[in-house]
Amino acid sequence: MSNVFNFTFVPWFRAVAPYIHMHRGKTFVVGVVGEAIAAGKLGSIATDLALIQSMGVKIVLVHGFRPQVNDQLRAKGQEPRYSNGMRITDEVALDSAQEAAGQLRYEIEAAFSQGLPNTPMAGATVRVISGNFITARPMGIIDGVDFKHTGVVRKIDVAGITRSLDAGALVLISPFGFSPTGEAFNLAMEEVATSVAIALQADKLLFVTETPGVRIRPTEPEAEDNPIDTELPLADAQALIARLPSPEVPTDPSYYLRHCVSACVHGVERSHILPYAVDGSLLLEIYVHDGIGTMVVDEKLESLREATSDDVAGILQLIEPFEKDGTLVKRSRTEIERDIGNYSIVEHDGVIFACAALYPYPEAKTGEMAALTVSPQSQGQGDGEKILRRVEHRARAMGLSSIFVLTTRTMHWFIKRGFQQVDPDWLPDARKRKYNWDRKSQVLVKKL
């Protein structure tokens, strides 16, 4: 094994370890679109889910089957019919859905049963349990359109799913539900996954989709200055949905976003939109700081917010020990009161555990992240990364293309999170004039 491999693997594995600890024992609901399976991604997705489960995560997998049902219909000489983005399920479509679901469940169970030597699944034992966990009712007639055998979720068998997860199984759910009289209804995968996540109060809801996520300007095409918005606070996501037109097709910006918002509103801490086209997108989103898609997070649960004048005393108490040992430049109460609108904080039970300030330099399209501080009581629990993500989000909202920090002791923490060292001459002129050459702070920059 080469020294280069050792040099890269060991730091990478250590960087991943906090996320492994963080997610152990948590429950994730993963919705995979049928397009991902049609594109031949089932094997890699199953491998990644098996790996995630092996690290202590409880997984419910909900599969879609939109293209598979359409293929079945066309094979029978029928064309798919939709209204307002929802399938109209007549008798032929219901038969096609049942056939497609049966075939997909077989393929998924087979994918989790692979265990050939020298493959990622070698030695893995993934028991897959599926069943009639969903009770449904008919969607009925909407705006004069009879949706026939298309249904909506009525009830989730939480106890049955929980028992299966506690027994170490991966729970597989097809987008089908049954009425108390035994009638079958075709359901939307997105609604099933969202309903299951809410009923279980899952820690994460992840959609593996044909879209890369939600862009900073969602109605505009991909561009260097229009990247994926990696983190959307719930309030911002709700405001965005209110501005966007009602979705008709899965590639519309609000198609999956509305389900992510619904999940967070009803108690799911985080919901995600990931691209199946990127190999390992689940692993990248769960175990890498910057992620790969869009995450909607309910900040009320995180106690992550902008600071107010009432927080000045708590910020002073938090940063004082770090000012005394020279880690931070000393700031007066007057200075913090004056700049309080620049600060973001993490608060638990009325106590501030982390803070950081963002000072923008719009003429240079950059901003300084200053006074990043995490209480010794909560270090290693991710509060520093929460604050960093918040500052990045605020900087993007201001139209900044980068953020920078000045540090004398924590350079490696920033480098691990995508910052690169530059010469102090890189600083915007206004900040360069205030640079303390005696302190010799390192300047680190992260492009957004």
Short mmCIF file of C-alpha atoms in Angstrom, two decimals:
data_model
loop_
_atom_site.label_atom_id
_atom_site.label_comp_id
_atom_site.label_asym_id
_atom_site.label_seq_id
_atom_site.Cartn_x
_atom_site.Cartn_y
_atom_site.Cartn_z
CA MET A 1 0.00 0.00 0.00
CA SER A 2 1.52 3.32 -1.08
CA ASN A 3 2.50 6.09 1.29
CA VAL A 4 0.37 8.48 -0.77
CA PHE A 5 -2.71 6.34 -0.09
CA ASN A 6 -1.90 6.25 3.63
CA PHE A 7 -1.39 10.00 3.70
CA THR A 8 -4.79 10.70 2.14
CA PHE A 9 -6.84 7.85 3.63
CA VAL A 10 -6.02 8.34 7.30
CA PRO A 11 -6.94 12.06 7.52
CA TRP A 12 -10.05 11.41 5.42
CA PHE A 13 -11.21 8.59 7.69
CA ARG A 14 -10.60 10.67 10.79
CA ALA A 15 -12.60 13.53 9.27
CA VAL A 16 -15.50 11.17 8.58
CA ALA A 17 -15.49 9.64 12.08
CA PRO A 18 -17.52 12.43 13.79
CA TYR A 19 -20.34 11.90 11.28
CA ILE A 20 -20.29 8.15 11.90
CA HIS A 21 -20.70 8.77 15.63
CA MET A 22 -23.32 11.45 15.02
CA HIS A 23 -25.59 9.23 12.89
CA ARG A 24 -25.29 5.94 14.80
CA GLY A 25 -28.74 4.85 15.98
CA LYS A 26 -30.52 7.45 13.85
CA THR A 27 -33.38 6.69 11.43
CA PHE A 28 -33.13 7.73 7.78
CA VAL A 29 -35.95 7.45 5.24
CA VAL A 30 -34.54 7.26 1.70
CA GLY A 31 -36.77 7.82 -1.33
CA VAL A 32 -35.21 6.61 -4.59
CA VAL A 33 -36.86 7.57 -7.87
CA GLY A 34 -37.56 4.85 -10.43
CA GLU A 35 -35.41 6.75 -12.91
CA ALA A 36 -32.33 5.93 -10.80
CA ILE A 37 -33.06 2.22 -11.10
CA ALA A 38 -33.80 2.53 -14.83
CA ALA A 39 -30.42 4.27 -15.23
CA GLY A 40 -28.62 1.27 -13.72
CA LYS A 41 -27.79 2.91 -10.37
CA LEU A 42 -29.47 0.31 -8.14
CA GLY A 43 -26.27 -1.66 -7.46
CA SER A 44 -24.26 1.34 -6.25
CA ILE A 45 -27.18 2.74 -4.23
CA ALA A 46 -27.71 -0.63 -2.52
CA THR A 47 -24.00 -0.85 -1.75
CA ASP A 48 -23.99 2.62 -0.20
CA LEU A 49 -27.14 1.94 1.84
CA ALA A 50 -25.63 -1.31 3.12
CA LEU A 51 -22.50 0.59 4.13
CA ILE A 52 -24.55 3.28 5.89
CA GLN A 53 -26.56 0.63 7.72
CA SER A 54 -23.36 -1.12 8.80
CA MET A 55 -22.40 2.10 10.60
CA GLY A 56 -25.48 1.91 12.82
CA VAL A 57 -28.10 3.82 10.84
CA LYS A 58 -31.68 2.47 10.62
CA ILE A 59 -32.92 2.72 7.04
CA VAL A 60 -36.36 2.76 5.44
CA LEU A 61 -36.11 2.61 1.64
CA VAL A 62 -39.07 3.79 -0.43
CA HIS A 63 -38.70 3.15 -4.16
CA GLY A 64 -40.40 4.94 -7.01
CA PHE A 65 -41.47 3.31 -10.28
CA ARG A 66 -42.64 6.10 -12.58
CA PRO A 67 -40.67 5.06 -15.74
CA GLN A 68 -41.25 1.35 -15.10
CA VAL A 69 -45.03 1.82 -14.96
CA ASN A 70 -44.91 3.95 -18.10
CA ASP A 71 -42.99 1.21 -19.90
CA GLN A 72 -45.56 -1.37 -18.81
CA LEU A 73 -48.40 0.85 -20.04
CA ARG A 74 -46.81 1.41 -23.42
CA ALA A 75 -46.19 -2.30 -23.79
CA LYS A 76 -49.97 -2.69 -23.42
CA GLY A 77 -50.68 0.00 -25.98
CA GLN A 78 -51.61 2.67 -23.43
CA GLU A 79 -50.15 6.12 -22.79
CA PRO A 80 -49.59 7.41 -19.24
CA ARG A 81 -52.05 10.05 -18.11
CA TYR A 82 -51.34 12.79 -15.56
CA SER A 83 -53.15 15.77 -14.09
CA ASN A 84 -51.39 18.41 -11.97
CA GLY A 85 -48.32 16.20 -11.87
CA MET A 86 -50.22 13.17 -10.48
CA ARG A 87 -50.88 9.91 -12.31
CA ILE A 88 -54.44 8.95 -13.20
CA THR A 89 -54.54 5.24 -12.33
CA ASP A 90 -57.20 3.32 -14.26
CA GLU A 91 -57.45 -0.49 -14.23
CA VAL A 92 -54.70 -0.93 -16.83
CA ALA A 93 -52.40 1.50 -15.02
CA LEU A 94 -53.05 -0.27 -11.70
CA ASP A 95 -52.12 -3.63 -13.23
CA SER A 96 -48.99 -2.05 -14.72
CA ALA A 97 -48.06 -0.53 -11.35
CA GLN A 98 -48.48 -3.87 -9.56
CA GLU A 99 -46.31 -5.64 -12.14
CA ALA A 100 -43.64 -2.93 -11.99
CA ALA A 101 -43.61 -2.91 -8.18
CA GLY A 102 -43.25 -6.69 -8.00
CA GLN A 103 -40.34 -6.68 -10.43
CA LEU A 104 -38.59 -3.81 -8.65
CA ARG A 105 -38.94 -5.37 -5.22
CA TYR A 106 -37.36 -8.54 -6.60
CA GLU A 107 -34.46 -6.52 -8.10
CA ILE A 108 -33.92 -4.52 -4.91
CA GLU A 109 -33.89 -7.58 -2.67
CA ALA A 110 -31.44 -9.24 -5.07
CA ALA A 111 -29.17 -6.17 -4.98
CA PHE A 112 -28.98 -6.34 -1.18
CA SER A 113 -28.24 -10.07 -1.30
CA GLN A 114 -25.00 -9.78 -3.27
CA GLY A 115 -21.92 -10.78 -1.32
CA LEU A 116 -19.23 -11.83 -3.77
CA PRO A 117 -15.64 -11.65 -2.52
CA ASN A 118 -13.68 -8.52 -3.46
CA THR A 119 -16.84 -6.44 -3.86
CA PRO A 120 -18.15 -3.69 -1.53
CA MET A 121 -20.96 -6.03 -0.41
CA ALA A 122 -18.58 -8.84 0.62
CA GLY A 123 -19.43 -9.95 4.15
CA ALA A 124 -22.53 -7.74 4.33
CA THR A 125 -25.74 -9.20 5.70
CA VAL A 126 -28.69 -6.97 4.90
CA ARG A 127 -32.06 -8.42 5.78
CA VAL A 128 -34.82 -6.71 3.78
CA ILE A 129 -38.35 -6.67 5.18
CA SER A 130 -41.33 -5.34 3.26
CA GLY A 131 -45.03 -5.51 3.95
CA ASN A 132 -48.39 -3.77 4.03
CA PHE A 133 -47.21 -0.86 6.18
CA ILE A 134 -49.34 1.75 4.38
CA THR A 135 -53.09 2.27 4.70
CA ALA A 136 -54.48 4.45 1.91
CA ARG A 137 -57.67 6.04 0.68
CA PRO A 138 -58.71 7.16 -2.81
CA MET A 139 -57.63 10.59 -3.99
CA GLY A 140 -61.06 10.97 -5.53
CA ILE A 141 -62.14 13.66 -7.98
CA ILE A 142 -60.15 16.93 -8.08
CA ASP A 143 -61.08 19.81 -10.38
CA GLY A 144 -63.35 17.46 -12.28
CA VAL A 145 -60.63 14.82 -12.81
CA ASP A 146 -61.29 11.32 -11.46
CA PHE A 147 -57.96 9.86 -10.34
CA LYS A 148 -59.55 6.39 -10.00
CA HIS A 149 -57.05 4.05 -8.26
CA THR A 150 -54.60 6.82 -7.34
CA GLY A 151 -54.59 7.21 -3.58
CA VAL A 152 -53.17 9.20 -0.71
CA VAL A 153 -51.61 7.96 2.50
CA ARG A 154 -54.06 7.56 5.35
CA LYS A 155 -52.01 5.81 8.05
CA ILE A 156 -48.51 4.40 8.62
CA ASP A 157 -47.90 1.22 10.61
CA VAL A 158 -45.26 2.85 12.82
CA ALA A 159 -45.10 -0.08 15.27
CA GLY A 160 -44.53 -2.61 12.49
CA ILE A 161 -41.79 -0.55 10.83
CA THR A 162 -40.12 0.19 14.17
CA ARG A 163 -40.04 -3.49 15.16
CA SER A 164 -38.40 -4.38 11.85
CA LEU A 165 -35.79 -1.62 12.20
CA ASP A 166 -35.02 -2.57 15.80
CA ALA A 167 -34.47 -6.14 14.61
CA GLY A 168 -31.70 -4.87 12.34
CA ALA A 169 -33.60 -5.09 9.04
CA LEU A 170 -33.77 -2.60 6.22
CA VAL A 171 -37.44 -1.82 5.60
CA LEU A 172 -38.47 -1.67 1.93
CA ILE A 173 -41.72 0.09 1.04
CA SER A 174 -43.34 0.25 -2.39
CA PRO A 175 -45.60 3.19 -3.30
CA PHE A 176 -48.74 1.16 -2.74
CA GLY A 177 -51.35 1.36 -0.04
CA PHE A 178 -54.38 -0.71 0.84
CA SER A 179 -57.77 0.26 2.18
CA PRO A 180 -59.39 -1.61 5.10
CA THR A 181 -61.46 -3.43 2.47
CA GLY A 182 -58.32 -4.66 0.68
CA GLU A 183 -58.50 -2.29 -2.30
CA ALA A 184 -55.07 -1.32 -3.70
CA PHE A 185 -54.09 2.26 -4.45
CA ASN A 186 -51.18 3.61 -6.44
CA LEU A 187 -49.34 6.26 -4.38
CA ALA A 188 -46.65 8.83 -5.11
CA MET A 189 -43.23 7.75 -3.83
CA GLU A 190 -42.56 11.28 -2.59
CA GLU A 191 -45.73 11.34 -0.49
CA VAL A 192 -45.07 7.87 0.94
CA ALA A 193 -41.48 8.70 1.90
CA THR A 194 -42.53 12.00 3.48
CA SER A 195 -45.42 10.44 5.39
CA VAL A 196 -43.20 7.62 6.70
CA ALA A 197 -40.49 10.08 7.78
CA ILE A 198 -43.04 12.21 9.64
CA ALA A 199 -44.75 9.22 11.28
CA LEU A 200 -41.40 7.80 12.46
CA GLN A 201 -40.07 11.27 13.35
CA ALA A 202 -37.03 10.26 11.34
CA ASP A 203 -33.76 12.12 11.70
CA LYS A 204 -33.38 12.53 7.94
CA LEU A 205 -35.48 12.28 4.79
CA LEU A 206 -33.34 11.89 1.67
CA PHE A 207 -34.64 11.96 -1.90
CA VAL A 208 -32.28 10.47 -4.50
CA THR A 209 -33.59 12.14 -7.63
CA GLU A 210 -33.01 13.18 -11.23
CA THR A 211 -32.27 16.75 -10.08
CA PRO A 212 -28.98 17.94 -8.53
CA GLY A 213 -30.79 20.01 -5.90
CA VAL A 214 -32.19 23.53 -5.69
CA ARG A 215 -30.09 26.31 -7.15
CA ILE A 216 -29.45 29.70 -5.56
CA ARG A 217 -31.70 31.13 -8.29
CA PRO A 218 -33.91 28.11 -8.98
CA THR A 219 -35.66 29.41 -12.08
CA GLU A 220 -32.36 30.12 -13.88
CA PRO A 221 -30.09 27.54 -15.57
CA GLU A 222 -26.88 26.08 -14.17
CA ALA A 223 -23.99 28.55 -14.12
CA GLU A 224 -20.85 29.29 -12.11
CA ASP A 225 -22.68 32.04 -10.25
CA ASN A 226 -25.81 29.90 -9.81
CA PRO A 227 -24.66 26.80 -7.89
CA ILE A 228 -26.70 24.39 -5.83
CA ASP A 229 -27.87 25.91 -2.54
CA THR A 230 -26.46 23.31 -0.16
CA GLU A 231 -28.46 24.47 2.86
CA LEU A 232 -31.89 26.09 2.99
CA PRO A 233 -33.32 27.17 6.34
CA LEU A 234 -36.93 26.06 6.59
CA ALA A 235 -38.30 29.61 6.54
CA ASP A 236 -36.36 30.41 3.36
CA ALA A 237 -37.55 27.18 1.73
CA GLN A 238 -41.17 28.03 2.57
CA ALA A 239 -40.78 31.52 1.11
CA LEU A 240 -39.20 30.06 -2.02
CA ILE A 241 -42.09 27.63 -2.58
CA ALA A 242 -44.55 30.51 -2.23
CA ARG A 243 -42.78 32.30 -5.09
CA LEU A 244 -42.40 29.32 -7.41
CA PRO A 245 -45.19 28.00 -9.68
CA SER A 246 -46.91 24.73 -8.77
CA PRO A 247 -44.77 21.81 -9.97
CA GLU A 248 -45.93 19.67 -12.88
CA VAL A 249 -42.89 17.45 -13.50
CA PRO A 250 -40.12 16.16 -11.18
CA THR A 251 -37.53 18.53 -12.63
CA ASP A 252 -39.52 21.58 -11.48
CA PRO A 253 -37.64 23.29 -8.59
CA SER A 254 -40.43 22.88 -6.05
CA TYR A 255 -41.38 19.28 -6.89
CA TYR A 256 -39.26 17.63 -4.20
CA LEU A 257 -38.71 20.80 -2.18
CA ARG A 258 -42.36 20.94 -1.08
CA HIS A 259 -42.06 17.44 0.42
CA CYS A 260 -38.82 18.40 2.18
CA VAL A 261 -40.56 21.42 3.68
CA SER A 262 -43.57 19.35 4.75
CA ALA A 263 -41.28 16.87 6.51
CA CYS A 264 -39.40 19.60 8.41
CA VAL A 265 -42.61 21.41 9.37
CA HIS A 266 -43.87 18.17 10.92
CA GLY A 267 -40.79 17.33 12.97
CA VAL A 268 -38.13 15.80 10.69
CA GLU A 269 -34.90 17.61 11.50
CA ARG A 270 -33.37 17.58 8.02
CA SER A 271 -34.51 16.69 4.53
CA HIS A 272 -32.35 16.41 1.42
CA ILE A 273 -32.52 16.42 -2.39
CA LEU A 274 -29.64 14.49 -3.99
CA PRO A 275 -28.70 13.61 -7.59
CA TYR A 276 -28.51 9.92 -8.47
CA ALA A 277 -26.23 10.88 -11.37
CA VAL A 278 -23.38 11.54 -8.91
CA ASP A 279 -21.90 8.25 -7.77
CA GLY A 280 -21.99 7.97 -3.98
CA SER A 281 -24.25 11.01 -3.50
CA LEU A 282 -25.74 9.48 -0.32
CA LEU A 283 -22.30 9.03 1.22
CA LEU A 284 -21.20 12.51 0.14
CA GLU A 285 -24.29 14.13 1.66
CA ILE A 286 -24.23 12.21 4.94
CA TYR A 287 -20.51 11.97 5.72
CA VAL A 288 -18.90 15.01 4.05
CA HIS A 289 -19.18 18.51 5.49
CA ASP A 290 -20.23 20.38 2.33
CA GLY A 291 -22.55 17.66 1.03
CA ILE A 292 -23.64 17.25 -2.58
CA GLY A 293 -27.29 18.35 -2.83
CA THR A 294 -29.73 20.66 -1.07
CA MET A 295 -30.57 20.25 2.62
CA VAL A 296 -33.63 21.84 4.24
CA VAL A 297 -33.13 22.26 7.98
CA ASP A 298 -35.53 23.39 10.69
CA GLU A 299 -33.40 25.92 12.54
CA LYS A 300 -35.76 25.94 15.52
CA LEU A 301 -34.51 22.47 16.33
CA GLU A 302 -30.90 23.55 15.90
CA SER A 303 -31.33 26.82 17.89
CA LEU A 304 -29.23 28.36 15.10
CA ARG A 305 -30.09 32.00 14.44
CA GLU A 306 -28.87 35.53 13.97
CA ALA A 307 -27.88 37.31 17.18
CA THR A 308 -29.81 40.17 18.79
CA SER A 309 -28.84 42.80 21.33
CA ASP A 310 -30.04 40.44 24.08
CA ASP A 311 -27.20 38.04 23.14
CA VAL A 312 -24.30 40.44 23.69
CA ALA A 313 -23.61 39.30 27.26
CA GLY A 314 -23.68 35.62 26.23
CA ILE A 315 -21.29 36.23 23.34
CA LEU A 316 -18.88 38.12 25.61
CA GLN A 317 -18.94 35.27 28.14
CA LEU A 318 -18.30 32.72 25.37
CA ILE A 319 -15.35 34.47 23.71
CA GLU A 320 -13.64 35.89 26.83
CA PRO A 321 -11.51 32.76 27.63
CA PHE A 322 -10.30 32.61 24.02
CA GLU A 323 -9.38 36.29 24.08
CA LYS A 324 -7.37 35.75 27.26
CA ASP A 325 -5.30 32.90 25.80
CA GLY A 326 -4.68 34.82 22.56
CA THR A 327 -6.77 32.63 20.26
CA LEU A 328 -9.08 35.56 19.46
CA VAL A 329 -8.46 39.28 19.12
CA LYS A 330 -10.06 41.12 22.03
CA ARG A 331 -13.38 42.83 21.26
CA SER A 332 -15.06 45.34 23.51
CA ARG A 333 -18.69 45.19 24.53
CA THR A 334 -19.28 48.38 22.55
CA GLU A 335 -17.82 46.80 19.41
CA ILE A 336 -19.96 43.67 19.73
CA GLU A 337 -23.10 45.74 20.42
CA ARG A 338 -22.36 47.83 17.33
CA ASP A 339 -21.84 44.76 15.11
CA ILE A 340 -24.40 42.44 16.67
CA GLY A 341 -26.31 42.15 13.38
CA ASN A 342 -23.24 40.47 11.86
CA TYR A 343 -23.26 37.62 14.40
CA SER A 344 -24.87 34.17 14.17
CA ILE A 345 -25.16 31.94 17.23
CA VAL A 346 -25.98 28.41 18.33
CA GLU A 347 -28.11 28.43 21.46
CA HIS A 348 -29.24 25.54 23.67
CA ASP A 349 -31.64 26.14 26.53
CA GLY A 350 -30.84 29.84 26.65
CA VAL A 351 -27.05 29.34 26.68
CA ILE A 352 -24.90 30.38 23.69
CA PHE A 353 -22.56 27.56 22.73
CA ALA A 354 -21.10 28.93 19.48
CA CYS A 355 -20.90 32.18 17.52
CA ALA A 356 -19.32 33.82 14.48
CA ALA A 357 -19.59 37.16 12.72
CA LEU A 358 -19.62 37.94 8.99
CA TYR A 359 -18.15 41.27 7.86
CA PRO A 360 -18.86 41.75 4.13
CA TYR A 361 -16.56 43.51 1.66
CA PRO A 362 -18.98 43.76 -1.26
CA GLU A 363 -16.58 45.68 -3.49
CA ALA A 364 -14.32 42.59 -3.48
CA LYS A 365 -17.24 40.09 -3.40
CA THR A 366 -15.84 38.53 -0.23
CA GLY A 367 -16.48 38.64 3.50
CA GLU A 368 -14.55 37.98 6.70
CA MET A 369 -15.75 35.36 9.14
CA ALA A 370 -14.54 36.57 12.52
CA ALA A 371 -14.83 35.52 16.17
CA LEU A 372 -15.70 31.91 15.34
CA THR A 373 -15.97 30.37 18.80
CA VAL A 374 -17.30 27.07 20.13
CA SER A 375 -17.74 26.40 23.83
CA PRO A 376 -15.40 23.70 25.23
CA GLN A 377 -18.56 21.99 26.54
CA SER A 378 -19.84 21.31 23.03
CA GLN A 379 -16.68 20.99 20.96
CA GLY A 380 -16.75 17.93 18.72
CA GLN A 381 -20.55 17.97 18.45
CA GLY A 382 -20.74 19.88 15.16
CA ASP A 383 -21.61 23.38 16.44
CA GLY A 384 -18.61 24.90 14.66
CA GLU A 385 -19.74 23.39 11.38
CA LYS A 386 -23.30 24.60 11.91
CA ILE A 387 -22.05 28.15 12.36
CA LEU A 388 -19.76 27.85 9.33
CA ARG A 389 -22.65 26.67 7.15
CA ARG A 390 -24.78 29.55 8.43
CA VAL A 391 -22.11 32.11 7.60
CA GLU A 392 -21.66 30.57 4.15
CA HIS A 393 -25.41 30.78 3.55
CA ARG A 394 -25.51 34.44 4.63
CA ALA A 395 -22.53 35.23 2.40
CA ARG A 396 -24.17 33.63 -0.62
CA ALA A 397 -27.37 35.56 0.06
CA MET A 398 -25.30 38.77 -0.05
CA GLY A 399 -23.89 37.80 -3.44
CA LEU A 400 -20.38 37.15 -2.11
CA SER A 401 -18.21 34.63 -3.94
CA SER A 402 -15.88 33.77 -1.03
CA ILE A 403 -15.28 34.14 2.69
CA PHE A 404 -11.97 34.46 4.50
CA VAL A 405 -10.66 34.08 8.04
CA LEU A 406 -7.59 35.28 9.90
CA THR A 407 -6.26 32.76 12.41
CA THR A 408 -3.11 31.97 14.37
CA ARG A 409 -4.01 28.58 15.88
CA THR A 410 -6.87 26.84 14.05
CA MET A 411 -5.60 26.83 10.47
CA HIS A 412 -6.00 23.06 10.01
CA TRP A 413 -9.66 23.09 11.10
CA PHE A 414 -10.42 25.52 8.29
CA ILE A 415 -8.28 23.71 5.71
CA LYS A 416 -10.23 20.49 6.37
CA ARG A 417 -13.39 22.40 5.52
CA GLY A 418 -12.31 23.72 2.14
CA PHE A 419 -10.29 26.83 3.00
CA GLN A 420 -6.97 27.53 1.26
CA GLN A 421 -4.10 29.61 2.57
CA VAL A 422 -3.26 32.83 0.70
CA ASP A 423 -0.84 35.71 1.18
CA PRO A 424 -2.09 38.64 3.31
CA ASP A 425 -1.77 40.81 0.21
CA TRP A 426 -4.87 38.97 -1.09
CA LEU A 427 -7.03 40.80 1.47
CA PRO A 428 -9.39 43.56 0.31
CA ASP A 429 -7.75 46.96 0.65
CA ALA A 430 -10.06 48.04 3.46
CA ARG A 431 -9.15 44.93 5.50
CA LYS A 432 -5.48 45.03 4.57
CA ARG A 433 -5.14 48.45 6.20
CA LYS A 434 -6.31 46.94 9.51
CA TYR A 435 -4.12 43.80 9.27
CA ASN A 436 -1.89 43.35 12.35
CA TRP A 437 1.51 42.42 10.92
CA ASP A 438 2.89 41.77 14.44
CA ARG A 439 0.23 39.10 15.10
CA LYS A 440 1.14 37.35 11.80
CA SER A 441 -2.30 35.77 11.36
CA GLN A 442 -2.69 33.23 8.58
CA VAL A 443 -5.21 34.23 5.88
CA LEU A 444 -7.45 31.42 4.62
CA VAL A 445 -10.04 31.71 1.86
CA LYS A 446 -12.98 29.49 0.85
CA LYS A 447 -14.75 29.93 -2.48
CA LEU A 448 -18.52 29.61 -2.30
#
